Backbone as JSON, one array per atom type, in Angstrom:
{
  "sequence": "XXXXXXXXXXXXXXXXXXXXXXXXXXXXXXXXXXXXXXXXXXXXXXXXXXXXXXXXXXXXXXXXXXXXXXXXXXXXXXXXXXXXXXXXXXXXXXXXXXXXXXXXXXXXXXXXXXXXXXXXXXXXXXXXXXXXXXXXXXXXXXXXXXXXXXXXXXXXXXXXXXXXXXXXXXXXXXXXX",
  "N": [[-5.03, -27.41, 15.94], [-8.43, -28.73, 17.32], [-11.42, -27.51, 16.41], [-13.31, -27.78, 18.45], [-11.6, -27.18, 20.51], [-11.04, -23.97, 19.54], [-13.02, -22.79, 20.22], [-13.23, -23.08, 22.57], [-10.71, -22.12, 23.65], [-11.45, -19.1, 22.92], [-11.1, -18.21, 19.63], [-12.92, -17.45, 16.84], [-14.36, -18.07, 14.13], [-13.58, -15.19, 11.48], [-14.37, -13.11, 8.99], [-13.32, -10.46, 7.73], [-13.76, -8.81, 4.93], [-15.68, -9.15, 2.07], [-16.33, -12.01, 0.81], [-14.23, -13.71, -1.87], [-13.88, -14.88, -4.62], [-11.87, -16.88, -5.48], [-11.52, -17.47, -2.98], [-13.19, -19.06, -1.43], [-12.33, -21.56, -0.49], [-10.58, -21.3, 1.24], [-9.17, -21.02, 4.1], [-10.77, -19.96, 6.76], [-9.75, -16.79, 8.8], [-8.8, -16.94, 11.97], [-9.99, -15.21, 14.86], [-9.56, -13.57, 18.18], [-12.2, -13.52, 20.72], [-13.33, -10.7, 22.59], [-12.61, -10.04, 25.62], [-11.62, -12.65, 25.91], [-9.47, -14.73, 27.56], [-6.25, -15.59, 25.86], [-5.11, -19.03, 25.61], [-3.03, -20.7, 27.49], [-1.42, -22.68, 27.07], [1.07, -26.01, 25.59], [1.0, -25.47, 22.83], [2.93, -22.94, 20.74], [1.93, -21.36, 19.13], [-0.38, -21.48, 19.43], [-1.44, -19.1, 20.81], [-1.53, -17.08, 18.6], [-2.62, -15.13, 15.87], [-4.19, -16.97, 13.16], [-3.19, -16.98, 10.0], [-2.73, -15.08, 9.58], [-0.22, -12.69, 7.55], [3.36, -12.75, 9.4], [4.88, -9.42, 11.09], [7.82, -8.1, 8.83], [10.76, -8.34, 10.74], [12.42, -5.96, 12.56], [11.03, -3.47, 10.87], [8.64, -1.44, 10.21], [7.64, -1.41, 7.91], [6.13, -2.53, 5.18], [7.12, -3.15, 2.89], [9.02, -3.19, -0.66], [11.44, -2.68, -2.47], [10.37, 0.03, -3.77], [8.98, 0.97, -1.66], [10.72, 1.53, 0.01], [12.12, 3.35, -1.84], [9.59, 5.37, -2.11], [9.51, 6.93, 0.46], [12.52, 7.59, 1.16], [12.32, 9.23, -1.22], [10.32, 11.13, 0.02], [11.13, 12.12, 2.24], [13.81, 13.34, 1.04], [12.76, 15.54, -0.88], [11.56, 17.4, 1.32], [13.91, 17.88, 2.83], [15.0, 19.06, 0.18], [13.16, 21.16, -0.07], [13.19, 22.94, 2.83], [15.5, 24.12, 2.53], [15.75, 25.59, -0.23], [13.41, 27.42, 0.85], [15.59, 28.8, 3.19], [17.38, 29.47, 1.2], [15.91, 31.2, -0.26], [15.07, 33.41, 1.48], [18.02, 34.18, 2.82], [19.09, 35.13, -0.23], [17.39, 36.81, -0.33], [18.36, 39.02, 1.51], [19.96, 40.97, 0.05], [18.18, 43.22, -0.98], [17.58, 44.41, 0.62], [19.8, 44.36, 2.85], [23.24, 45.06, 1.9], [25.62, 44.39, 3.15], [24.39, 43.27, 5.18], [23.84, 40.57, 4.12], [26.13, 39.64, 3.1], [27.1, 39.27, 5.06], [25.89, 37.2, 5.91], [26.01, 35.47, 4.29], [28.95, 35.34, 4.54], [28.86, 33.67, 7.27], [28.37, 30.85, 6.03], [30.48, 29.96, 5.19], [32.09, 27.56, 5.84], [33.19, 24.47, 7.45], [31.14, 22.91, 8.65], [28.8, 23.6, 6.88], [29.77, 23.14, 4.55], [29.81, 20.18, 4.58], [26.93, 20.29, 4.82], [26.34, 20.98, 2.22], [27.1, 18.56, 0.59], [25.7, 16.71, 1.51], [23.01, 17.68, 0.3], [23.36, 17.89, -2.37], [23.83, 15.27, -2.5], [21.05, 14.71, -2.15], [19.17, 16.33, -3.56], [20.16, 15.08, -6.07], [19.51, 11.95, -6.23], [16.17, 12.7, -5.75], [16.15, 13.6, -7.95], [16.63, 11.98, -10.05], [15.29, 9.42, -9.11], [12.68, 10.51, -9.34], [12.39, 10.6, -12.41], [12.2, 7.91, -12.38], [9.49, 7.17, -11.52], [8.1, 8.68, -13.07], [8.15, 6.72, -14.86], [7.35, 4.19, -14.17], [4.89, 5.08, -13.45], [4.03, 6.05, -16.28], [4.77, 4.06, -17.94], [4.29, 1.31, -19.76], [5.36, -1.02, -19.24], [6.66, -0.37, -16.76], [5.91, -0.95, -13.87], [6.81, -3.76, -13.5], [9.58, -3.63, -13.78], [10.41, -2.15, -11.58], [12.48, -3.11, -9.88], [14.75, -3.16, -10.92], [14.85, -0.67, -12.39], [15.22, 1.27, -10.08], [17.74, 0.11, -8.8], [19.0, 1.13, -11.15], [18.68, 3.87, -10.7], [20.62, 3.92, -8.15], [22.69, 3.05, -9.15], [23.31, 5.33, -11.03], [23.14, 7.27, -9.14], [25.1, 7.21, -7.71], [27.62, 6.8, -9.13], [27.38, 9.6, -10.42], [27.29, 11.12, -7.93], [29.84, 10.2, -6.16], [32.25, 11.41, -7.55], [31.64, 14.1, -7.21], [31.27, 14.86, -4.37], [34.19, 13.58, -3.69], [35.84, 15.73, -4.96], [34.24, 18.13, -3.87], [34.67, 18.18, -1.24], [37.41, 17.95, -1.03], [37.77, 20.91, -2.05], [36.53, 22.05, 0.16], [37.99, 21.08, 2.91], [40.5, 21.33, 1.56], [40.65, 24.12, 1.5], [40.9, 25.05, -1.04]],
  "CA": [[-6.1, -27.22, 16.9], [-9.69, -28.96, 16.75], [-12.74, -26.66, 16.04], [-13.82, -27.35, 19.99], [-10.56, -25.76, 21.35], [-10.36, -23.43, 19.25], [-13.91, -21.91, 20.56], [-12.78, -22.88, 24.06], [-9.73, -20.36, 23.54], [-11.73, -18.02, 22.28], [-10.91, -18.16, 19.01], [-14.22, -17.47, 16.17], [-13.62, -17.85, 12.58], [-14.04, -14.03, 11.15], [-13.59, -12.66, 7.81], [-13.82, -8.5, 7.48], [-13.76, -8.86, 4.03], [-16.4, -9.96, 1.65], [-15.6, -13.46, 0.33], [-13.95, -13.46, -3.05], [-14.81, -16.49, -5.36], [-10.96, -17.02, -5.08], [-10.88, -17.57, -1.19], [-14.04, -19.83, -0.74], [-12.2, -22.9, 0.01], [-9.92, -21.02, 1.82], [-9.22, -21.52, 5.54], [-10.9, -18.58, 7.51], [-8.92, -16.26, 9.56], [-9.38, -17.25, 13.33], [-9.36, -14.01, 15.92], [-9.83, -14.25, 19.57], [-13.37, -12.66, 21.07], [-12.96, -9.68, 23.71], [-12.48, -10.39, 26.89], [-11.44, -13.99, 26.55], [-7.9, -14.73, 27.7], [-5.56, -16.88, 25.21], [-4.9, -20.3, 26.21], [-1.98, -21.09, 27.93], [-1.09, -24.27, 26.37], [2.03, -26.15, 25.2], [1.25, -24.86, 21.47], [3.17, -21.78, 21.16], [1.37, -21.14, 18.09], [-2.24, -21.35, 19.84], [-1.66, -17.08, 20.89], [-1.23, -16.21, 18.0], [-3.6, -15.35, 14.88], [-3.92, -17.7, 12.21], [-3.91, -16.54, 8.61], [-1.95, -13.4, 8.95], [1.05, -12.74, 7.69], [3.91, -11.61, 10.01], [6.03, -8.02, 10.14], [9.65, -8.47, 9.17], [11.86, -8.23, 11.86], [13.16, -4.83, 12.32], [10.91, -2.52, 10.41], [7.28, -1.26, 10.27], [7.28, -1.13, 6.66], [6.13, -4.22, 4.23], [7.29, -2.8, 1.3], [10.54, -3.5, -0.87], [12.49, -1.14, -2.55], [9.02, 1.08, -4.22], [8.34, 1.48, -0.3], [12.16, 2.56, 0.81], [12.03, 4.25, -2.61], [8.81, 6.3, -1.55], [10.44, 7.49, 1.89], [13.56, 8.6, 0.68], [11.81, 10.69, -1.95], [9.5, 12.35, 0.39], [12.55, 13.29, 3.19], [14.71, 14.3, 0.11], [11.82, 16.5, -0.87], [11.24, 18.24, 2.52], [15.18, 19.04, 2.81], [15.05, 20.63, -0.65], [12.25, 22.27, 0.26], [13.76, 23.7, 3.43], [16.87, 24.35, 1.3], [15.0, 26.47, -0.74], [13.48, 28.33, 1.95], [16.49, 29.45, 3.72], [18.2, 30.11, 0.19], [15.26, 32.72, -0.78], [15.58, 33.99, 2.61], [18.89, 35.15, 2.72], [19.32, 36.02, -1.16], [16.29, 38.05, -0.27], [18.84, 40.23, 2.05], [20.58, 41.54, -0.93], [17.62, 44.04, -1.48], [17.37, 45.24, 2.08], [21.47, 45.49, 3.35], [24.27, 44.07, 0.91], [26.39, 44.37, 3.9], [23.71, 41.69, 6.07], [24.0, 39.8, 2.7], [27.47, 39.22, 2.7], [27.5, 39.0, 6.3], [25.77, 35.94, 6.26], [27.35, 34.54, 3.43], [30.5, 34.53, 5.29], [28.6, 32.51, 8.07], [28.23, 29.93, 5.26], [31.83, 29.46, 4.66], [32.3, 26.52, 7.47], [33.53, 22.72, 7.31], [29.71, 21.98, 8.75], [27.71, 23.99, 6.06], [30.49, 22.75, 3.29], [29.1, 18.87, 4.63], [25.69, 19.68, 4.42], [26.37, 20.87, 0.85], [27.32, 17.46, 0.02], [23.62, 16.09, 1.81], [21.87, 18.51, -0.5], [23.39, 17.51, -3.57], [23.23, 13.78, -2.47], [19.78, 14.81, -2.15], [18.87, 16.67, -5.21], [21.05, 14.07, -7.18], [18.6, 10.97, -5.12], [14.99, 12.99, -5.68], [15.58, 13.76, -9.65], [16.53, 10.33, -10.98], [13.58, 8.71, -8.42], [11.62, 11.25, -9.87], [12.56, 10.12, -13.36], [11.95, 6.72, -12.19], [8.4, 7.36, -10.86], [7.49, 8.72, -14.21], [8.51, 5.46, -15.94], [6.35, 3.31, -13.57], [3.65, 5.0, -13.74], [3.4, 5.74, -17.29], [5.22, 3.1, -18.8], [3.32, 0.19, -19.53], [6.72, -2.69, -18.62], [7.22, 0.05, -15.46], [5.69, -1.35, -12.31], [6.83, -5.08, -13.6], [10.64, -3.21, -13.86], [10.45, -1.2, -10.78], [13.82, -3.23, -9.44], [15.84, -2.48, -12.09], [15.11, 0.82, -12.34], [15.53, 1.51, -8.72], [19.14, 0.17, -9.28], [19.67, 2.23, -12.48], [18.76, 5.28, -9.94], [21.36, 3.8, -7.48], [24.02, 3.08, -9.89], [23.81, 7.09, -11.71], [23.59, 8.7, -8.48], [26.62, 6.53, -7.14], [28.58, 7.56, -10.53], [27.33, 11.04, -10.11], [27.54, 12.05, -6.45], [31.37, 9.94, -5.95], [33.32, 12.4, -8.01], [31.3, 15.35, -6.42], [31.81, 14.31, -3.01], [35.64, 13.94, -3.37], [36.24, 17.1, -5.53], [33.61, 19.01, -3.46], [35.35, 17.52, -0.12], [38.81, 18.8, -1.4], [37.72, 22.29, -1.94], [36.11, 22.41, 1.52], [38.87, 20.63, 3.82], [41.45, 21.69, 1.33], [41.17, 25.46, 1.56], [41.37, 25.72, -2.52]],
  "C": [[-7.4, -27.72, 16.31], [-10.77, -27.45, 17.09], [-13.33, -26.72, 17.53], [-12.74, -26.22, 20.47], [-10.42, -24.59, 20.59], [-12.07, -21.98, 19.59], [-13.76, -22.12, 22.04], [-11.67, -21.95, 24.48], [-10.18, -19.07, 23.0], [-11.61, -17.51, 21.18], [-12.26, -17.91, 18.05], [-13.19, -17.68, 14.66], [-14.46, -16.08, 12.12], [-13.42, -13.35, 9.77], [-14.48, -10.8, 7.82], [-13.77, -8.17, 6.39], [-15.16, -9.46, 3.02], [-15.69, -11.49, 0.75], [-15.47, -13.58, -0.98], [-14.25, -14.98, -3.84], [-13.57, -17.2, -5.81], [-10.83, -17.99, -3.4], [-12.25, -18.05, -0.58], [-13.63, -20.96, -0.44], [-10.97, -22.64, 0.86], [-10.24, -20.89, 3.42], [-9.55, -20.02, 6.36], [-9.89, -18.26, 8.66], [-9.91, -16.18, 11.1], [-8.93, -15.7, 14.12], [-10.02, -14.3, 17.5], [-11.02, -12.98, 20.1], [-12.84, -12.18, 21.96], [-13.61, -10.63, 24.49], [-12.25, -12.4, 27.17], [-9.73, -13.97, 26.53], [-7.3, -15.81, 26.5], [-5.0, -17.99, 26.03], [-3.44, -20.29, 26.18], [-1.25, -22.44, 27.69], [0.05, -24.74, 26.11], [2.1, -25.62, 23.82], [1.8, -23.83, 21.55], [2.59, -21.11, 19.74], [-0.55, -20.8, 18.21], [-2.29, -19.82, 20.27], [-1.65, -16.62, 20.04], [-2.46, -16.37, 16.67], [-3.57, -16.5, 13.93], [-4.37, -17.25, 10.59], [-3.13, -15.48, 8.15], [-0.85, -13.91, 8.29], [1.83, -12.04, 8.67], [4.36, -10.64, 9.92], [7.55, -8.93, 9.76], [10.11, -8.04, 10.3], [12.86, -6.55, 11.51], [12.68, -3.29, 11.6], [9.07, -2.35, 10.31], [6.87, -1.35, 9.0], [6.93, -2.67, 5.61], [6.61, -4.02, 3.31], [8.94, -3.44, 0.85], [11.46, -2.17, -1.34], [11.39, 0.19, -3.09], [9.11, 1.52, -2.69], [9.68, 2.48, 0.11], [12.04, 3.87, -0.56], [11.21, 5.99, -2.56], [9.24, 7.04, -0.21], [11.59, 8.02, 1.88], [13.52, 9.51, -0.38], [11.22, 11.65, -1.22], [10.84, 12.79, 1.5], [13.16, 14.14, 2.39], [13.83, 15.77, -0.65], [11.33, 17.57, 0.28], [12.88, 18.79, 2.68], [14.93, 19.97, 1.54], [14.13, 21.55, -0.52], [12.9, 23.39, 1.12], [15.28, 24.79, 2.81], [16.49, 25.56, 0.64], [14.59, 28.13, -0.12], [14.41, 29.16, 2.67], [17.18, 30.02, 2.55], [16.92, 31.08, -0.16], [15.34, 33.9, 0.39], [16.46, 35.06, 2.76], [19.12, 35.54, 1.4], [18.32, 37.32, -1.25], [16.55, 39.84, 0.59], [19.46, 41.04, 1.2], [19.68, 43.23, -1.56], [17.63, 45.2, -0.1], [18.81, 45.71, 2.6], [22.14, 44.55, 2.81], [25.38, 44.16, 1.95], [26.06, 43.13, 4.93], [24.01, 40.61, 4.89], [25.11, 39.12, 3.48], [27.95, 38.64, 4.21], [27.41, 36.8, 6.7], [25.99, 35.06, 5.12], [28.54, 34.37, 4.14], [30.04, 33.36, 6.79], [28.75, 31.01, 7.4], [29.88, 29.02, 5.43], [32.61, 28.63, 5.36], [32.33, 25.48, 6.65], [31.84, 22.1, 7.26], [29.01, 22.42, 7.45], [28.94, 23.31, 4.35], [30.14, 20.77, 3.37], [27.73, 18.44, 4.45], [25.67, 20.24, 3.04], [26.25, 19.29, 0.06], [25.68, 16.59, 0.0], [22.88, 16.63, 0.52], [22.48, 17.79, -2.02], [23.33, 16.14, -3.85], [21.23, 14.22, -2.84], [18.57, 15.2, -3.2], [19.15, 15.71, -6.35], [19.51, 12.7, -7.02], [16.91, 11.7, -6.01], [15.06, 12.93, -7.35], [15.82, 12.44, -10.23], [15.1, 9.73, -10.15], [12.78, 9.21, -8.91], [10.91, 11.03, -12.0], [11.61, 8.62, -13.76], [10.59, 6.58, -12.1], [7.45, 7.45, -12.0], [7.26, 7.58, -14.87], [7.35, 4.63, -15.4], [5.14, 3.39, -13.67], [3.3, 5.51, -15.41], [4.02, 4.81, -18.53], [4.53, 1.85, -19.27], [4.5, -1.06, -18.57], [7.25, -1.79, -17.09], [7.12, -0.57, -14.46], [6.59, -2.91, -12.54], [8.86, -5.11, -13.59], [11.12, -2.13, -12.77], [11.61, -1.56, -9.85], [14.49, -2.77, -9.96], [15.76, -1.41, -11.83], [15.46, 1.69, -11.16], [17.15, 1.44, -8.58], [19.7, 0.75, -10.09], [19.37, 3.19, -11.29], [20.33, 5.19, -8.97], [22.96, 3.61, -8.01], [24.44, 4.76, -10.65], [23.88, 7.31, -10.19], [24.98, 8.28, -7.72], [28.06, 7.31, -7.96], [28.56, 9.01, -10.62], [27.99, 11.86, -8.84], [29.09, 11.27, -5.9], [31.97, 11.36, -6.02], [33.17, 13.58, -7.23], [31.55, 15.45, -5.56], [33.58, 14.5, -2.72], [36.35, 15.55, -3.92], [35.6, 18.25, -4.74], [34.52, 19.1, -1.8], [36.68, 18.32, -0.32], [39.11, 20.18, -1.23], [37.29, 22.74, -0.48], [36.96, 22.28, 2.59], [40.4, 21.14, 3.22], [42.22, 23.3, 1.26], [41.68, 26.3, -0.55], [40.24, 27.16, -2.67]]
}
């Protein structure tokens, strides 16, 4: 696009940034002034900003694995939390009626609550190595520059960890031992 059309589409050059001494020969980011319509043109490139980058396809997030990393720590942190909660809860009936106690211990003793066992210890298993990991990055000096790797070392222990548990824990639950 020439510099006429590109103020006949409404386009301005605009930087919301102050100008770094990097990014002075750099091509300003064009945005389109309120209330002017985008040009209808054969470019299919003339609607759209120039300068940005786009999202990926499929997710709101820019990040790589630090970002998925951060998001499956904080969920796995809010179940154990809840986790928590309901376990002080009812061990807390033990003082009041050891008969409600036990009562709702035997509610426990189900296929569903023997599956979300497995969640929780995926989950616990998941939050303490990331948590491990987290340490390293931030006070390691070679951390942030190793923050794949180590993301995969989390994914390879809790794989090696939570397998065996899973099938042996699975056994006792479906198997009635």
């Amino acid at each position: 696009m020439r510099g006429s059309d590109n103020i006949k589409n409404g386009l301005v050059p605009f930087r919301a940034e102050p100008i770094a001494a990097s990014a002075i020969n750099s091509t300003p980011v064009l945005t389109r002034r309120p209330g002017v319509a985008a040009s209808t043109g054969s470019d299919p490139s003339s609607d759209r900003r120039i300068g940005l980058p786009s999202k990926p396809v499929g997710t709101l997030y820019r990040g790589h694995e630090g970002m998925w990393s951060w998001v499956a720590h904080r969920i796995t942190g809010v179940g154990i939390f809840f986790f928590l909660l309901v376990h002080v809860l009812d061990t807390a009936l033990v003082r009041v009626s050891p008969e409600a106690y036990n009562e709702v211990i035997g509610t426990y003793k189900n296929p569903i609550v023997g599956l979300m066992e497995v969640g929780l210890v995926g989950a616990i298993l998941f939050h303490a190595f990331n948590g491990i990991r987290l340490i390293l990055v931030d006070f390691w000096a070679k951390g942030p520059r190793n923050q794949r790797k180590l993301m995969i070392g989390v994914g390879v222990v809790w794989i090696v960890l939570f397998v065996p548990f899973v099938i042996r824990h699975l056994m006792h639950v479906f198997g009635g031992e």
